[in-house]
Structures are given as structure tokens and as C-alpha cells.
Amino acid sequence: INLFCKANAEKIRLAFVVGRIPFEDCRVNQEQWKELKPNTKFGQMPIADIDGEQFAQSGALLRYAGSLAGLYPEERKLALRVDEIISLTEDLTNSFVPQSNFVRNSSLSDEEKKKQNNFVFTNLKEKELPKFLGLFEGLLTKNATNFYVGDKVTLADIAVFAHLRNIVREQFPGVDKTMLDSFPLVKAHYERMSEIPEIKTWYSTSH
């Protein structure tokens, strides 16, 4: 399996990693993407080359990886709960990514970019991230197994961990791991996921 994607598809990588599914991690920069894009299925990433056939769409690839790795429940209601939480993590990212893209608009003046930046970061720190962390805390409280769905790691756990790791690694001013302190179950889950041997090894080798 050759997986071509940018950083926002980390949950797909982690599904392969936790499931010990061999794959080639093909990171693509902007210049490489210009050459690759015309030959992609939908003009989007992530894409995966599986047995010589190209596949696309992050949700489809995540579920494929999860099925191979045993991280996607066969029982329909459990699978529905997993899908629900995956969609919730995407809602979190979508709550601020469009605004971040607006900030990169080259037609904006530096002053306009600064104002929009401040709005994006303040909105993420004070509104969006606490709101979603509260929802995740509630899900862990209700399930009462230390996992989001069922009693073992699923794609739901992978998705929440991957999205939160991307946000709290001090990539946004004023937003870091201390944001988790007010949500003890989320914080404990994040730390447990960080200690999964396959994940720990993955990040110890410069990923």
C-alpha cells in the first residue's frame, strides 16, 4: 500500500501503524502536488495505490485501514458510533480550517491577516476547542471503558487522538496540551494513546 497524503490524514497512517499493516508513507509537498494532482482520481489527497489501483477520499481510506487493522467494529451499531465520532473530529477541524485558509489569502494586507489570525486563534482557544473537548469528555463518561466506543481501541480513538495531537502541539498561539487539563478523561485518553507501543515508536522516528 502506497499512501500519498498531507498531514491532515494522520489518522489513516495511525490506523495502519496500530494495526501493523505495512505501507509506504509518501509525503507530498506543494511542488510535488502540482505534478501529482493531474494524475489523481479526484484531484485531491489523500490517495492510496493498492495493488496498482488508485483509491481516494479520506473517510473511505480510513475505514479500509481500520477494517484491515481490526479497528472498525463489525457490529453495525458500534460501527455507527465510530462513524459518528470520526465525523465529530472532522467538525472540530472544519470549525477553524476555513478561517485559517482565509488568512493565507495573498490579497489580504498584513494588517488584515493579523486581525484574522487573532480571530481564528481566539475563536479556537475560547470557543471551538473547549466545546468539542466537552463533547469528547461526555462520550468517554457515557461509555465508561476508557475508550470512545466499546472496550478497546477503535478508529474513533485514533481519530480523536490524531486531530487533538495536531491541534495541541503548539501550532496555534495560546493553544497547547494544557487545554486538556479541564477535561480529565480526554487528557487521560490522549496520554494512553500516546503510550501505545506502535504509536510511540511511530513518533519517536521523526514523524
Coordinates of C-alpha atoms in Angstrom, one line a residue:
I1 CA 0.0 0.0 0.0
N2 CA 1.4 3.4 -1.0
L3 CA -0.3 6.2 0.8
F4 CA 0.0 9.7 -0.6
C5 CA -1.2 12.4 1.8
K6 CA -0.6 15.6 3.7
A7 CA -0.5 15.9 7.5
N8 CA -4.3 16.1 7.8
A9 CA -4.6 12.4 7.0
E10 CA -2.6 11.3 10.1
K11 CA -5.4 9.2 11.4
I12 CA -5.1 6.9 8.3
R13 CA -1.4 6.5 8.9
L14 CA -2.1 5.7 12.6
A15 CA -4.7 3.1 11.7
F16 CA -2.1 1.3 9.6
V17 CA 0.6 1.8 12.3
V18 CA -1.5 0.4 15.2
G19 CA -2.7 -2.5 13.1
R20 CA 0.8 -3.2 12.0
I21 CA -0.2 -3.0 8.3
P22 CA 2.8 -2.4 6.1
F23 CA 2.5 0.7 4.0
E24 CA 4.7 3.3 2.3
D25 CA 4.2 6.7 3.7
C26 CA 4.6 9.1 0.7
R27 CA 4.6 12.7 2.0
V28 CA 3.9 15.3 -0.7
N29 CA 5.0 19.0 -0.6
Q30 CA 3.3 21.7 -2.7
E31 CA 5.7 21.5 -5.6
Q32 CA 5.3 17.7 -5.8
W33 CA 1.5 18.1 -5.5
K34 CA 1.4 20.3 -8.6
E35 CA 2.9 17.4 -10.7
L36 CA 0.9 14.7 -9.0
K37 CA -2.6 16.4 -9.0
P38 CA -3.4 15.9 -12.7
N39 CA -2.9 12.2 -12.3
T40 CA -5.1 11.7 -9.3
K41 CA -8.6 10.3 -9.3
F42 CA -10.4 13.4 -8.0
G43 CA -7.7 16.0 -7.9
Q44 CA -7.5 15.6 -4.1
M45 CA -5.4 14.0 -1.4
P46 CA -5.2 11.6 0.3
I47 CA -4.9 8.9 -2.3
A48 CA -3.6 5.3 -1.9
D49 CA -2.2 3.0 -4.5
I50 CA -3.4 -0.5 -3.6
D51 CA -2.3 -3.4 -5.8
G52 CA -1.8 -1.0 -8.7
E53 CA -5.2 0.7 -8.3
Q54 CA -5.7 4.2 -7.1
F55 CA -8.2 5.0 -4.3
A56 CA -9.2 8.3 -2.8
Q57 CA -11.3 10.0 -0.1
S58 CA -10.1 10.2 3.5
G59 CA -13.2 8.6 5.0
A60 CA -13.1 5.6 2.7
L61 CA -9.4 5.1 3.2
L62 CA -9.7 5.4 7.0
R63 CA -12.4 2.7 7.1
Y64 CA -10.4 0.5 4.8
A65 CA -7.3 0.9 7.0
G66 CA -9.4 0.3 10.1
S67 CA -11.0 -2.9 8.6
L68 CA -7.6 -4.3 7.8
A69 CA -6.3 -3.4 11.3
G70 CA -9.3 -4.7 13.2
L71 CA -10.1 -1.2 14.4
Y72 CA -13.5 -0.9 12.8
P73 CA -16.3 -2.9 14.5
E74 CA -18.3 -5.5 12.6
E75 CA -21.4 -4.9 14.8
R76 CA -23.4 -2.2 13.0
K77 CA -24.4 -0.1 15.9
L78 CA -20.8 0.1 17.2
A79 CA -19.6 0.9 13.7
L80 CA -22.2 3.7 13.6
R81 CA -20.9 5.1 16.9
V82 CA -17.4 5.0 15.5
D83 CA -18.5 6.9 12.3
E84 CA -20.3 9.4 14.5
I85 CA -17.2 10.3 16.4
I86 CA -15.0 10.4 13.3
S87 CA -17.4 12.9 11.8
L88 CA -17.3 14.9 15.1
T89 CA -13.5 15.2 14.9
E90 CA -13.9 16.5 11.3
D91 CA -16.4 19.1 12.5
L92 CA -13.7 20.3 15.0
T93 CA -11.2 20.7 12.2
N94 CA -13.7 22.3 9.9
S95 CA -14.6 24.8 12.6
F96 CA -11.3 26.7 12.1
V97 CA -9.5 25.4 9.0
P98 CA -11.6 27.5 6.5
Q99 CA -10.8 30.6 8.5
S100 CA -7.1 29.6 8.6
N101 CA -7.2 29.3 4.8
F102 CA -8.7 32.7 4.5
V103 CA -5.7 34.1 6.5
R104 CA -3.4 32.7 3.8
N105 CA -5.2 34.7 1.1
S106 CA -2.5 36.6 -0.7
S107 CA -4.8 39.5 -1.5
L108 CA -5.1 40.4 2.2
S109 CA -2.9 43.2 3.7
D110 CA -0.6 42.2 6.6
E111 CA -2.9 44.1 8.9
E112 CA -5.9 42.2 7.7
K113 CA -4.1 38.9 8.1
K114 CA -3.1 39.8 11.6
K115 CA -6.6 40.6 12.6
Q116 CA -8.0 37.5 11.0
N117 CA -5.2 35.4 12.7
N118 CA -6.1 36.8 16.1
F119 CA -9.8 36.0 15.5
V120 CA -9.0 32.4 14.3
F121 CA -6.8 31.6 17.3
T122 CA -9.0 33.3 19.9
N123 CA -12.1 31.5 18.5
L124 CA -10.3 28.2 18.6
K125 CA -9.0 28.6 22.1
E126 CA -12.0 30.2 23.8
K127 CA -14.9 28.7 21.9
E128 CA -14.4 25.8 19.4
L129 CA -11.8 23.6 21.2
P130 CA -13.5 23.8 24.7
K131 CA -16.8 23.0 23.1
F132 CA -15.5 19.9 21.3
L133 CA -13.4 18.8 24.3
G134 CA -16.6 18.9 26.4
L135 CA -18.3 16.7 23.8
F136 CA -15.4 14.2 23.9
E137 CA -15.4 14.2 27.7
G138 CA -19.1 13.4 27.7
L139 CA -18.6 10.5 25.3
L140 CA -15.9 9.0 27.5
T141 CA -18.0 9.5 30.6
K142 CA -21.0 7.7 29.0
N143 CA -19.0 4.8 27.6
A144 CA -17.1 4.3 30.9
T145 CA -14.5 2.0 29.4
N146 CA -11.6 4.5 28.8
F147 CA -12.4 4.2 25.1
Y148 CA -14.8 6.1 22.9
V149 CA -16.6 3.1 21.6
G150 CA -16.7 -0.4 23.0
D151 CA -13.9 -1.7 25.3
K152 CA -10.9 -1.5 23.1
V153 CA -9.1 0.9 20.6
T154 CA -11.2 1.7 17.5
L155 CA -11.0 4.2 14.7
A156 CA -12.9 6.6 17.0
D157 CA -9.9 6.7 19.4
I158 CA -7.4 7.0 16.6
A159 CA -9.4 9.9 15.0
V160 CA -9.8 11.9 18.2
F161 CA -6.1 11.4 19.2
A162 CA -4.8 12.4 15.7
H163 CA -6.9 15.5 15.5
L164 CA -6.1 16.7 19.0
R165 CA -2.4 16.0 18.6
N166 CA -2.4 18.2 15.5
I167 CA -4.0 21.0 17.4
V168 CA -2.3 20.9 20.8
R169 CA 1.3 20.6 19.6
E170 CA 1.6 24.4 20.0
Q171 CA 0.9 25.0 16.3
F172 CA -1.6 27.8 17.3
P173 CA -0.7 30.7 19.7
G174 CA -2.0 30.0 23.2
V175 CA -3.2 26.5 22.3
D176 CA -1.2 23.6 23.8
K177 CA -1.6 20.4 25.8
T178 CA -2.7 22.4 28.9
M179 CA -6.0 22.9 27.1
L180 CA -6.8 19.3 28.1
D181 CA -6.4 19.9 31.8
S182 CA -10.0 20.8 32.3
F183 CA -11.1 17.6 30.6
P184 CA -9.5 14.8 32.7
L185 CA -11.0 11.9 30.8
V186 CA -9.9 13.3 27.4
K187 CA -6.4 14.1 28.8
A188 CA -6.0 10.6 30.2
H189 CA -7.2 9.0 26.9
Y190 CA -4.8 11.2 24.9
E191 CA -1.9 10.2 27.2
R192 CA -2.8 6.5 27.0
M193 CA -3.0 6.6 23.2
S194 CA 0.4 8.3 23.2
E195 CA 1.9 5.3 25.0
I196 CA 0.6 2.6 22.7
P197 CA 3.8 1.0 21.6
E198 CA 3.2 1.3 17.9
I199 CA 2.2 5.0 18.2
K200 CA 5.1 5.7 20.5
T201 CA 7.6 4.1 18.1
W202 CA 6.0 5.9 15.1
Y203 CA 6.5 9.4 16.7
S204 CA 9.9 8.5 18.0
T205 CA 11.2 8.1 14.4
S206 CA 10.6 11.7 13.3
H207 CA 7.0 11.5 12.0

